[in-house]
Coordinates of C-alpha atoms and ligand atoms in Angstrom, one line a residue:
M1 CA 39.7 -3.9 -88.6
T2 CA 36.3 -2.9 -90.1
E3 CA 34.0 -5.8 -91.3
F4 CA 34.3 -8.8 -88.9
S5 CA 30.9 -10.3 -89.3
A6 CA 28.9 -13.3 -90.4
R7 CA 30.4 -12.8 -93.9
T8 CA 33.8 -12.8 -92.6
R9 CA 33.1 -15.9 -90.7
A10 CA 31.6 -17.6 -93.6
A11 CA 34.8 -16.8 -95.8
N12 CA 36.9 -18.1 -92.9
L13 CA 35.0 -21.4 -92.8
E14 CA 35.6 -21.7 -96.5
R15 CA 39.5 -21.1 -95.9
M16 CA 39.4 -23.8 -92.8
R17 CA 37.8 -26.4 -95.5
T18 CA 40.5 -25.8 -98.1
E19 CA 43.7 -24.4 -96.7
P20 CA 46.2 -26.3 -94.7
F21 CA 47.2 -24.8 -91.4
D22 CA 50.3 -24.8 -89.3
V23 CA 48.3 -24.4 -86.1
L24 CA 44.6 -25.1 -85.2
V25 CA 43.6 -23.5 -81.8
V26 CA 40.6 -25.0 -80.4
G27 CA 38.9 -22.8 -77.8
G28 CA 38.2 -19.0 -78.1
G29 CA 38.6 -18.2 -74.4
I30 CA 41.4 -15.8 -73.3
V31 CA 44.0 -18.7 -73.6
G32 CA 43.1 -19.9 -77.1
A33 CA 42.7 -16.3 -78.4
G34 CA 46.1 -15.5 -76.9
V35 CA 47.7 -18.5 -78.4
A36 CA 46.1 -17.7 -81.8
R37 CA 47.5 -14.2 -81.6
D38 CA 51.0 -15.3 -80.5
S39 CA 51.1 -17.9 -83.2
A40 CA 49.7 -15.7 -86.1
C41 CA 52.2 -12.7 -84.9
R42 CA 54.9 -15.3 -85.6
G43 CA 53.8 -15.7 -89.0
L44 CA 52.4 -19.3 -88.5
A45 CA 49.3 -20.2 -90.7
T46 CA 46.7 -20.2 -87.7
A47 CA 43.2 -21.0 -87.5
L48 CA 40.9 -20.5 -84.2
V49 CA 37.5 -22.0 -83.5
D50 CA 35.1 -21.8 -80.5
Q51 CA 32.2 -24.1 -80.2
R52 CA 30.1 -21.5 -78.7
D53 CA 31.1 -17.7 -78.8
F54 CA 34.5 -16.1 -77.9
A55 CA 34.5 -15.6 -74.2
A56 CA 31.4 -17.8 -73.7
G57 CA 33.2 -20.3 -71.3
T58 CA 35.2 -19.1 -68.1
S59 CA 36.9 -16.2 -69.9
G60 CA 33.5 -14.2 -69.7
K61 CA 32.5 -15.1 -66.2
T62 CA 35.5 -13.7 -64.3
S63 CA 36.0 -10.9 -61.7
R64 CA 37.1 -8.6 -64.6
L65 CA 40.4 -8.0 -62.8
V66 CA 43.7 -7.7 -64.3
H67 CA 45.7 -8.2 -61.2
G68 CA 48.9 -9.8 -59.7
G69 CA 46.8 -11.7 -57.1
L70 CA 47.7 -10.1 -53.9
R71 CA 46.2 -12.9 -52.0
Y72 CA 48.5 -15.4 -53.3
L73 CA 51.3 -13.9 -51.6
R74 CA 49.9 -15.4 -48.3
N75 CA 50.8 -18.7 -49.8
Y76 CA 54.5 -17.5 -50.7
R77 CA 53.7 -17.8 -54.4
F78 CA 56.0 -15.0 -55.2
G79 CA 57.1 -16.2 -58.7
L80 CA 53.3 -16.5 -59.7
V81 CA 52.5 -13.1 -58.4
R82 CA 55.6 -11.4 -59.9
R83 CA 54.6 -12.8 -63.4
A84 CA 51.0 -11.7 -63.0
V85 CA 52.1 -8.2 -61.9
R86 CA 54.4 -7.8 -64.9
E87 CA 51.6 -9.1 -67.3
R88 CA 49.1 -6.7 -65.6
D89 CA 51.7 -3.8 -66.2
L90 CA 52.1 -4.8 -69.8
L91 CA 48.4 -4.7 -70.5
L92 CA 47.9 -1.2 -68.8
R93 CA 50.6 -0.2 -71.3
N94 CA 49.5 -2.1 -74.4
A95 CA 45.7 -1.8 -74.0
P96 CA 45.0 1.5 -72.4
G97 CA 41.3 1.5 -73.8
L98 CA 40.6 -2.1 -72.3
V99 CA 42.5 -2.1 -69.1
R100 CA 42.2 0.5 -66.6
P101 CA 43.9 1.4 -63.2
L102 CA 41.6 0.5 -60.1
P103 CA 42.3 1.8 -56.6
F104 CA 41.7 -0.8 -54.0
L105 CA 40.9 -0.6 -50.2
I106 CA 41.6 -3.5 -48.1
P107 CA 40.4 -3.1 -44.6
A108 CA 42.0 -4.9 -41.6
Y109 CA 39.8 -6.0 -38.9
R110 CA 40.8 -7.4 -35.5
D111 CA 38.4 -10.4 -35.7
R112 CA 39.2 -11.7 -39.1
G113 CA 42.3 -11.8 -41.3
P114 CA 44.5 -10.3 -42.8
G115 CA 46.5 -9.0 -39.9
R116 CA 47.7 -5.5 -40.0
V117 CA 51.4 -6.3 -39.9
I118 CA 51.1 -9.1 -42.7
L119 CA 49.0 -7.0 -44.8
R120 CA 51.4 -4.1 -44.8
F121 CA 54.2 -6.4 -45.6
G122 CA 52.2 -7.9 -48.5
L123 CA 51.4 -4.5 -50.1
F124 CA 55.1 -3.6 -49.8
L125 CA 56.1 -6.9 -51.6
Y126 CA 53.2 -6.3 -54.3
D127 CA 54.7 -3.1 -55.2
F128 CA 58.1 -4.3 -55.1
L129 CA 57.2 -6.9 -57.7
S130 CA 56.0 -4.5 -60.1
Q131 CA 59.1 -3.6 -62.4
E132 CA 57.4 -0.9 -64.4
K133 CA 55.7 0.9 -61.4
T134 CA 53.1 1.9 -63.6
L135 CA 50.5 2.3 -60.9
P136 CA 50.4 4.6 -57.9
R137 CA 52.2 3.2 -54.8
R138 CA 50.5 1.7 -51.8
S139 CA 49.5 3.7 -48.7
W140 CA 48.4 2.9 -45.2
L141 CA 45.3 4.4 -43.7
S142 CA 44.3 4.7 -40.0
P143 CA 40.7 3.6 -39.0
T144 CA 39.7 7.2 -39.3
E145 CA 41.3 7.8 -42.8
A146 CA 39.8 4.5 -44.0
R147 CA 36.3 5.6 -42.9
Q148 CA 36.9 9.0 -44.6
R149 CA 37.5 7.1 -47.8
E150 CA 34.9 4.4 -47.3
P151 CA 32.4 6.0 -44.8
Q152 CA 30.1 3.0 -44.8
I153 CA 32.5 0.2 -43.7
A154 CA 32.0 -1.1 -40.1
L155 CA 34.0 0.8 -37.6
E156 CA 34.1 -1.9 -34.9
G157 CA 37.3 -3.8 -34.7
L158 CA 38.8 -1.9 -37.6
A159 CA 42.5 -1.7 -37.5
G160 CA 43.3 0.3 -40.5
A161 CA 43.3 -0.3 -44.3
G162 CA 45.7 -0.6 -47.0
M163 CA 45.2 1.3 -50.3
Y164 CA 46.7 -0.3 -53.4
H165 CA 46.1 -0.4 -57.2
D166 CA 45.3 -3.1 -59.5
A167 CA 43.4 -2.9 -62.8
W168 CA 39.9 -3.9 -64.3
T169 CA 38.8 -4.8 -67.6
D170 CA 35.6 -6.1 -69.5
D171 CA 36.5 -9.7 -69.8
S172 CA 34.5 -10.6 -72.9
R173 CA 35.6 -7.6 -74.6
L174 CA 39.3 -8.2 -73.8
V175 CA 38.9 -11.7 -75.3
L176 CA 37.3 -10.2 -78.3
A177 CA 40.0 -7.7 -78.7
V178 CA 42.7 -10.5 -78.5
V179 CA 40.8 -12.6 -81.3
Q180 CA 40.4 -9.5 -83.4
D181 CA 44.1 -8.8 -83.2
A182 CA 44.9 -12.3 -84.0
A183 CA 42.7 -11.9 -87.0
T184 CA 44.5 -8.7 -88.0
A185 CA 47.7 -10.7 -87.6
G186 CA 46.4 -13.3 -90.1
A187 CA 44.6 -15.8 -88.1
V188 CA 41.4 -17.3 -89.6
V189 CA 38.9 -17.4 -86.9
A190 CA 35.3 -18.3 -86.3
N191 CA 32.9 -18.8 -83.3
H192 CA 30.2 -21.3 -83.2
V193 CA 32.4 -24.1 -84.6
R194 CA 32.9 -27.3 -82.7
V195 CA 35.7 -29.6 -82.8
E196 CA 34.0 -32.9 -82.8
G197 CA 37.1 -35.1 -83.1
L198 CA 40.7 -35.0 -84.2
N199 CA 42.1 -36.6 -87.4
R200 CA 45.4 -38.5 -87.1
T201 CA 47.8 -39.6 -89.7
G202 CA 50.4 -42.1 -88.7
G203 CA 49.3 -41.7 -85.1
R204 CA 49.9 -38.0 -85.1
V205 CA 47.1 -35.3 -85.0
A206 CA 46.9 -33.9 -88.3
G207 CA 43.7 -31.9 -88.2
A208 CA 40.3 -32.0 -86.9
Q209 CA 36.5 -32.5 -87.8
L210 CA 34.7 -29.2 -87.4
R211 CA 31.0 -28.6 -87.2
D212 CA 29.4 -25.2 -87.8
M213 CA 26.9 -25.1 -84.9
I214 CA 24.8 -22.4 -86.9
S215 CA 24.2 -24.4 -90.1
G216 CA 24.9 -27.8 -88.8
D217 CA 27.5 -28.6 -91.7
S218 CA 30.4 -30.5 -90.7
F219 CA 33.9 -30.6 -92.5
T220 CA 37.6 -31.3 -92.0
T221 CA 40.3 -29.0 -91.6
S222 CA 44.1 -30.0 -91.7
A223 CA 46.8 -28.6 -89.4
R224 CA 50.4 -29.8 -88.4
F225 CA 49.5 -28.8 -84.8
V226 CA 46.3 -28.7 -82.8
V227 CA 46.4 -26.7 -79.5
N228 CA 43.7 -27.7 -77.1
A229 CA 42.7 -24.5 -75.1
T230 CA 39.4 -25.6 -74.2
G231 CA 39.5 -24.7 -70.5
V232 CA 37.3 -27.1 -68.4
W233 CA 36.7 -29.1 -71.5
L234 CA 40.4 -30.1 -71.8
D235 CA 40.0 -33.7 -71.2
D236 CA 37.3 -34.2 -74.0
L237 CA 39.9 -33.9 -76.6
R238 CA 42.8 -35.7 -74.9
A239 CA 42.6 -39.3 -76.2
G240 CA 43.8 -42.1 -73.8
Q241 CA 44.1 -39.9 -70.8
A242 CA 43.4 -42.3 -67.9
T243 CA 43.1 -39.8 -65.0
P244 CA 41.3 -36.3 -65.7
T245 CA 43.6 -33.4 -65.8
L246 CA 41.4 -31.0 -64.3
R247 CA 39.4 -30.6 -61.0
P248 CA 37.0 -27.7 -61.8
T249 CA 35.7 -25.4 -59.0
K250 CA 32.8 -23.0 -59.3
G251 CA 33.0 -19.3 -58.7
I252 CA 29.9 -17.0 -58.9
H253 CA 29.4 -13.1 -59.1
I254 CA 26.5 -10.9 -58.3
N255 CA 25.7 -7.5 -59.5
V256 CA 24.0 -5.2 -56.9
P257 CA 23.1 -1.6 -57.1
R258 CA 26.2 0.3 -55.8
A259 CA 24.0 2.8 -54.0
K260 CA 22.8 0.2 -51.7
I261 CA 26.4 -0.6 -50.6
G262 CA 27.7 2.8 -50.7
N263 CA 31.2 1.7 -51.7
R264 CA 33.3 4.3 -53.5
H265 CA 36.3 2.2 -54.3
A266 CA 37.1 -1.4 -55.1
L267 CA 37.5 -3.4 -51.9
A268 CA 38.9 -6.7 -51.0
L269 CA 37.0 -8.0 -47.9
T270 CA 37.5 -11.1 -45.9
A271 CA 34.7 -13.2 -45.2
R272 CA 34.2 -14.0 -41.5
R273 CA 32.6 -17.4 -42.2
D274 CA 35.9 -18.9 -44.0
G275 CA 38.5 -16.2 -44.3
R276 CA 38.2 -16.0 -48.1
V277 CA 38.8 -12.9 -50.0
V278 CA 35.3 -11.3 -51.6
F279 CA 35.8 -8.5 -54.0
V280 CA 33.3 -5.5 -54.2
L281 CA 34.0 -3.8 -57.3
P282 CA 32.6 -0.6 -58.9
W283 CA 30.8 -1.4 -62.3
G284 CA 29.1 2.0 -63.1
D285 CA 26.0 2.2 -61.0
L286 CA 26.4 -1.4 -59.9
A287 CA 28.8 -3.2 -57.6
L288 CA 30.2 -6.6 -58.8
V289 CA 30.6 -8.9 -55.8
G290 CA 32.5 -12.3 -56.0
T291 CA 33.5 -14.8 -55.8
T292 CA 32.9 -18.4 -54.4
D293 CA 34.9 -21.4 -54.6
T294 CA 33.1 -24.7 -54.5
D295 CA 33.9 -28.1 -56.0
Y296 CA 31.8 -28.7 -59.2
R297 CA 31.0 -31.9 -60.8
G298 CA 28.1 -31.0 -62.9
D299 CA 27.7 -30.4 -66.7
P300 CA 30.1 -27.5 -67.6
N301 CA 27.7 -26.3 -70.1
Q302 CA 25.0 -25.7 -67.5
V303 CA 26.9 -23.8 -64.8
V304 CA 24.8 -21.3 -62.8
P305 CA 24.6 -19.7 -59.5
D306 CA 22.5 -21.1 -56.7
A307 CA 20.9 -19.5 -53.8
G308 CA 23.7 -20.7 -51.3
D309 CA 26.3 -19.1 -53.5
V310 CA 24.4 -15.8 -53.5
A311 CA 23.7 -15.8 -49.8
Y312 CA 27.4 -16.3 -49.0
L313 CA 28.3 -13.2 -51.0
L314 CA 25.6 -11.1 -49.3
E315 CA 26.7 -12.0 -46.0
A316 CA 30.2 -11.1 -46.6
V317 CA 29.2 -7.7 -47.9
N318 CA 26.7 -7.0 -45.0
E319 CA 29.5 -8.0 -42.5
T320 CA 31.7 -5.1 -43.8
F321 CA 28.8 -2.8 -44.8
P322 CA 26.3 -3.2 -42.1
A323 CA 24.0 -0.5 -43.3
A324 CA 23.6 -2.2 -46.5
H325 CA 21.2 -5.0 -45.5
L326 CA 21.5 -6.5 -48.7
G327 CA 19.1 -9.3 -49.5
P328 CA 18.5 -11.7 -52.5
D329 CA 15.9 -9.2 -53.9
D330 CA 18.7 -6.6 -54.4
V331 CA 20.6 -8.9 -56.9
I332 CA 20.3 -7.5 -60.3
S333 CA 22.2 -10.3 -62.0
A334 CA 24.3 -13.3 -61.1
Y335 CA 26.7 -15.4 -63.2
A336 CA 28.9 -18.5 -62.6
G337 CA 32.1 -19.7 -64.0
L338 CA 34.5 -22.7 -63.6
R339 CA 38.0 -22.5 -62.8
P340 CA 40.0 -25.0 -64.8
L341 CA 42.1 -26.0 -61.9
L342 CA 44.9 -28.6 -62.5
R343 CA 44.4 -31.9 -60.5
R344 CA 47.5 -32.3 -58.2
G345 CA 49.5 -35.4 -58.6
G346 CA 47.5 -36.2 -61.8
A347 CA 49.0 -36.3 -65.3
K348 CA 52.5 -34.8 -65.4
A349 CA 52.9 -31.4 -67.2
E350 CA 55.7 -30.2 -69.1
T351 CA 56.0 -27.0 -66.9
D352 CA 56.2 -26.6 -63.2
I353 CA 52.7 -27.1 -61.7
S354 CA 53.4 -24.4 -59.2
R355 CA 53.3 -21.8 -62.0
D356 CA 49.5 -22.3 -62.0
H357 CA 49.2 -23.3 -65.7
A358 CA 50.4 -26.2 -67.5
I359 CA 51.3 -27.3 -71.0
F360 CA 51.0 -30.9 -72.0
E361 CA 52.3 -32.6 -75.1
D362 CA 50.6 -36.0 -75.8
R363 CA 52.2 -38.7 -77.7
D364 CA 49.9 -38.0 -80.7
G365 CA 51.4 -34.4 -80.8
L366 CA 48.3 -32.8 -79.4
V367 CA 49.5 -29.7 -77.3
S368 CA 47.0 -28.8 -74.4
I369 CA 47.3 -25.7 -72.3
T370 CA 45.3 -24.8 -69.3
G371 CA 45.2 -23.0 -65.9
G372 CA 46.5 -19.6 -65.5
K373 CA 44.4 -16.2 -65.4
L374 CA 42.9 -13.8 -67.7
T375 CA 45.8 -11.6 -66.8
T376 CA 48.7 -14.0 -67.5
H377 CA 47.3 -15.2 -70.9
R378 CA 49.9 -13.5 -72.9
A379 CA 52.7 -14.9 -71.2
M380 CA 51.2 -18.5 -71.3
A381 CA 50.5 -18.1 -75.0
E382 CA 54.2 -17.0 -75.6
E383 CA 55.3 -20.2 -74.0
V384 CA 53.0 -22.2 -76.4
G385 CA 54.2 -20.2 -79.3
D386 CA 57.8 -21.1 -78.4
L387 CA 57.0 -24.7 -78.4
L388 CA 55.1 -24.7 -81.6
A389 CA 57.8 -22.5 -83.3
R390 CA 60.5 -25.2 -82.1
R391 CA 58.4 -28.2 -83.4
L392 CA 57.7 -26.5 -86.7
G393 CA 61.3 -25.6 -87.1
R394 CA 60.5 -22.2 -87.4
P395 CA 62.4 -20.4 -84.4
G396 CA 61.7 -16.8 -83.6
A397 CA 60.6 -14.8 -80.6
S398 CA 57.1 -13.8 -79.7
A399 CA 55.9 -10.6 -81.0
T400 CA 53.2 -9.6 -78.5
R401 CA 55.1 -8.3 -75.6
D402 CA 55.0 -4.7 -76.9
R403 CA 52.3 -5.0 -79.2
P404 CA 49.2 -2.6 -78.8
L405 CA 45.8 -4.3 -78.2
G406 CA 42.2 -2.9 -78.6
P407 CA 41.1 0.6 -79.2
S408 CA 43.2 3.5 -77.9
N409 CA 41.7 6.2 -75.6
H410 CA 39.8 8.8 -77.4
P411 CA 38.5 12.1 -76.1
L412 CA 35.0 12.3 -74.8
E413 CA 34.4 15.2 -77.0
A414 CA 35.0 13.1 -80.2
F415 CA 31.8 11.0 -79.1
M416 CA 29.8 14.2 -78.0
D417 CA 30.4 15.8 -81.3
L418 CA 28.6 12.8 -82.8
G419 CA 25.6 14.0 -81.1
F420 CA 25.5 12.0 -77.8
D421 CA 24.8 13.2 -74.4
E422 CA 27.6 13.0 -71.9
E423 CA 26.5 9.7 -70.2
T424 CA 26.1 8.0 -73.5
A425 CA 29.4 9.4 -74.8
L426 CA 31.2 8.2 -71.7
H427 CA 29.8 4.8 -72.1
L428 CA 30.8 4.6 -75.9
Q429 CA 34.2 6.0 -75.1
R430 CA 34.9 2.9 -73.1
R431 CA 34.3 0.5 -76.0
Y432 CA 34.8 2.0 -79.3
A433 CA 36.6 4.4 -81.6
P434 CA 34.5 7.4 -82.6
E435 CA 35.0 6.7 -86.4
Q436 CA 33.6 3.3 -85.7
V437 CA 30.5 4.6 -84.1
Q438 CA 30.2 7.1 -87.0
R439 CA 30.1 4.6 -89.7
H440 CA 26.8 3.1 -88.4
L441 CA 25.0 6.2 -87.5
G442 CA 23.2 6.3 -90.7
A443 CA 21.2 3.3 -89.8
P444 CA 17.6 3.8 -88.4
S445 CA 17.4 4.9 -84.7
A446 CA 21.1 4.2 -84.4
A447 CA 21.6 6.9 -81.8
E448 CA 18.8 6.1 -79.9
R449 CA 18.8 4.4 -76.5
I450 CA 17.7 0.7 -76.4
V451 CA 16.6 1.1 -72.7
T452 CA 15.6 4.7 -71.7
A453 CA 17.4 4.6 -68.3
M454 CA 20.7 3.3 -69.7
P455 CA 23.3 4.7 -72.2
Y456 CA 23.3 1.6 -74.5
T457 CA 22.3 2.6 -78.0
W458 CA 21.1 0.6 -81.1
V459 CA 24.4 1.5 -82.9
E460 CA 26.1 -0.9 -80.6
V461 CA 24.0 -3.9 -81.7
D462 CA 25.1 -3.0 -85.3
I463 CA 28.7 -2.8 -84.4
A464 CA 28.4 -6.0 -82.6
V465 CA 27.0 -7.9 -85.6
L466 CA 29.0 -6.1 -88.3
E467 CA 32.3 -5.5 -86.8
E468 CA 32.4 -8.0 -83.9
M469 CA 31.2 -11.4 -85.2
A470 CA 28.2 -11.6 -83.0
M471 CA 26.1 -14.4 -84.4
T472 CA 23.3 -14.9 -81.9
L473 CA 21.1 -12.8 -79.5
G474 CA 23.2 -14.1 -76.6
D475 CA 26.5 -13.1 -78.2
V476 CA 25.0 -9.6 -78.5
L477 CA 23.3 -9.1 -75.1
V478 CA 25.5 -11.1 -72.9
R479 CA 29.1 -10.6 -74.3
R480 CA 29.2 -7.6 -76.6
L481 CA 26.9 -5.2 -74.9
G482 CA 26.7 -6.8 -71.5
L483 CA 22.9 -5.7 -70.9
F484 CA 22.3 -9.3 -69.6
Y485 CA 24.2 -8.4 -66.4
E486 CA 22.9 -4.9 -65.9
T487 CA 19.2 -5.2 -66.1
S488 CA 17.2 -7.2 -63.5
D489 CA 15.3 -9.2 -66.1
Q490 CA 18.5 -9.8 -67.8
G491 CA 17.5 -7.9 -70.8
V492 CA 14.5 -10.3 -71.5
R493 CA 12.1 -7.2 -72.2
I494 CA 14.1 -5.8 -75.0
A495 CA 15.4 -9.1 -76.2
G496 CA 12.4 -9.2 -79.0
A497 CA 13.4 -5.9 -80.6
V498 CA 17.2 -6.6 -80.4
A499 CA 16.6 -10.0 -82.1
E500 CA 14.5 -8.1 -84.9
R501 CA 17.3 -5.9 -85.5
I502 CA 20.1 -8.5 -85.6
G503 CA 17.7 -10.7 -87.7
G504 CA 17.4 -7.8 -90.2
L505 CA 21.2 -7.7 -90.5
L506 CA 21.8 -11.4 -90.6
G507 CA 18.7 -12.4 -92.7
W508 CA 17.0 -14.4 -90.2
D509 CA 13.5 -15.7 -91.0
S510 CA 10.8 -15.6 -88.3
Q511 CA 11.7 -19.2 -87.1
R512 CA 15.2 -18.5 -86.5
T513 CA 14.2 -15.2 -84.5
E514 CA 11.8 -17.3 -82.4
R515 CA 14.5 -19.8 -81.7
E516 CA 16.9 -17.3 -80.6
L517 CA 14.5 -15.6 -78.2
R518 CA 13.5 -18.8 -76.6
A519 CA 17.1 -19.8 -76.2
Y520 CA 17.7 -16.4 -74.7
E521 CA 14.7 -16.6 -72.3
D522 CA 15.9 -20.0 -71.1
L523 CA 19.4 -18.7 -70.5
A524 CA 18.0 -15.8 -68.4
K525 CA 15.7 -18.1 -66.6
A526 CA 18.3 -20.3 -65.6
H527 CA 20.4 -17.6 -64.2
Q528 CA 17.4 -16.4 -62.2
A529 CA 16.8 -19.8 -60.7
F530 CA 18.6 -18.6 -57.5
R531 CA 15.7 -16.4 -56.8
V532 CA 13.1 -19.2 -56.9
D533 CA 15.4 -21.4 -54.6
H534 CA 15.1 -18.6 -52.3
G535 CA 11.3 -18.3 -52.5
G536 CA 11.8 -14.9 -54.0
Ligands
LIG601 C1 34.9 -17.1 -60.9 C2 36.3 -16.7 -61.4 C3 36.7 -15.5 -61.6 C4 37.9 -15.3 -62.2 N1 38.4 -13.9 -62.1 C5 39.6 -13.7 -62.7 C6 40.2 -12.3 -62.7 O1 39.5 -11.4 -62.1 N2 41.2 -11.9 -63.4 C7 42.1 -13.2 -63.9 O2 43.1 -12.7 -64.5 N3 41.6 -14.3 -64.0 C8 40.4 -14.6 -63.4 N4 39.8 -15.9 -63.5 C9 40.7 -17.1 -64.2 C10 40.5 -16.9 -65.6 O3 39.2 -16.6 -66.0 C11 40.6 -18.1 -66.2 O4 41.8 -18.8 -65.8 C12 40.7 -18.3 -67.8 O5 39.4 -17.5 -68.2 C13 40.5 -19.4 -68.6 O6 40.6 -19.3 -69.8 P1 40.5 -20.5 -70.9 O7 40.6 -19.9 -72.3 O8 41.5 -21.6 -70.5 O9 39.2 -21.2 -70.7 P2 37.6 -20.7 -71.3 O10 37.5 -19.3 -71.2 O11 36.6 -21.6 -70.7 O12 37.8 -21.1 -72.8 C14 37.7 -22.4 -73.2 C15 36.8 -22.2 -74.7 O13 36.9 -23.6 -75.2 C16 35.7 -23.8 -76.0 N5 35.6 -25.1 -76.4 C17 35.6 -26.2 -75.5 N6 35.4 -27.5 -76.1 C18 35.4 -27.1 -77.4 C19 35.4 -27.8 -78.7 N7 35.4 -29.1 -78.6 N8 35.4 -27.1 -79.9 C20 35.5 -25.7 -79.9 N9 35.6 -25.2 -78.9 C21 35.7 -25.7 -77.6 C22 34.6 -23.1 -74.8 O14 33.4 -23.0 -75.6 C23 35.3 -22.0 -74.4 O15 35.0 -21.0 -74.8 C24 38.6 -16.2 -62.8 C25 38.1 -17.4 -63.0 C26 36.9 -17.8 -62.3 C27 36.3 -19.1 -62.6

């Protein structure tokens, strides 16, 4: 795929106005993107829309892990873990440029779980459940060996540590890759398009009213089936649903300088306060720490971390890394996401609730899918695809199990040969193909850094706009580049210059540029509110 831009989007909107579809997927998080990919790969005429950007919902606010969920073994959820481990292994094989192995250390302390014996058994099972054995096997470390690997972890009460492997990804870019692959397979996709209502013929859903959130225009599209993959917004589209399907909980993450903690690996810690698992994950020079799990009843469009959430995570890290002395001022960025958890005993799902996700078929034909994980999206999408193919009388198997996803791994030299220093080349290597970067190097300052101290270059803004359908300043800085998370001002200082560049490519007038800047500053401010709560 080369061009995937505002122009592509405009052409796709025109097709949505005029062409009938077999399937309209509502929601461009990982689940909707996965369903659109599965459906397009089966040859079904497919459309996909998101009211904001791809991955602007929960799918861009995760722990960025592709994992089986070792902790679920504590609750004997073997089926769930086996399924996730298999999908993890498939992603490692099919998406090597996006999903990478991650060594984990999980210390066992005498004064808090998990117990040494349970942990060792859990790790044995975790390895056992992986069929492909793609990742290195687990090992057990004595307290001394554990401290050799992680010199900063507390020694007192340390009973040993397990070493095992899972995988990490950039969640927003994974979603984007799935959307782009859906488009390559023929899906007609657009971000910033909201479904405002469903159209019915003879009591059956037959399409939807859409609104282009950039221009404000509204129009209708027709589809034989509509798939509701709207995450925590699921109930908004389900008519006549007496009890809500979901009970969202909030989970937050913080980024802190890794040097402050001194961790070398990813760690799964146990919080002394409540026995929950808290991850500390390497993210370049930063450590990503998460997550919390608290009930949430507020507006799903306004979910941000608060001071209490942040304090909980800092406390958990300080317990195991006593020399870190982390405080709120060390936090570079924080974000919050909502888990679309199924309300137990609520509406009956077609699939077994213990599988962690559910597919609902309403009387009007609307198909809804929710729950699951970033990791298991493909398998969830396959189930929906099977259902759609049956209902449409177009039987056939899913084609995504062995289908490559995202960029392949390219040698570092290919980027250094373009004239980039090693740090920048390493950064680019994680995201793009060399020829993709090369295509845009003729633009002014393309190879120059956006922020002197960081390896982000202007060419990435151009790629985001021209090849990744970024439509707003937030699309670029939050989800395509991620500078929002990596700078302590959330990128506000450079936002003006970035907006100018995007505006140049998209033809923004000064009013639009100003609006984009204000919206971005508001977003940054909302995500910094925990500092104010703290008196910081
Ligand atoms: C804190 C946290 C950490 C997590 N960490 C991990 C992890 O490390 N690994 C893992 O595998 N899983 C993880 N998960 C689970 C995983 O992130 C979610 O299960 C998954 O992202 C849900 O995806 P989704 O597509 O259902 O929802 P979403 O990503 O929220 O997508 C729904 C989309 O629908 C759109 N939408 C809503 N209404 C409309 C409308 N009317 N018209 C058009 N579009 C609409 C929204 O804008 C949104 O983009 C985590 C979850 C949380 C909360």
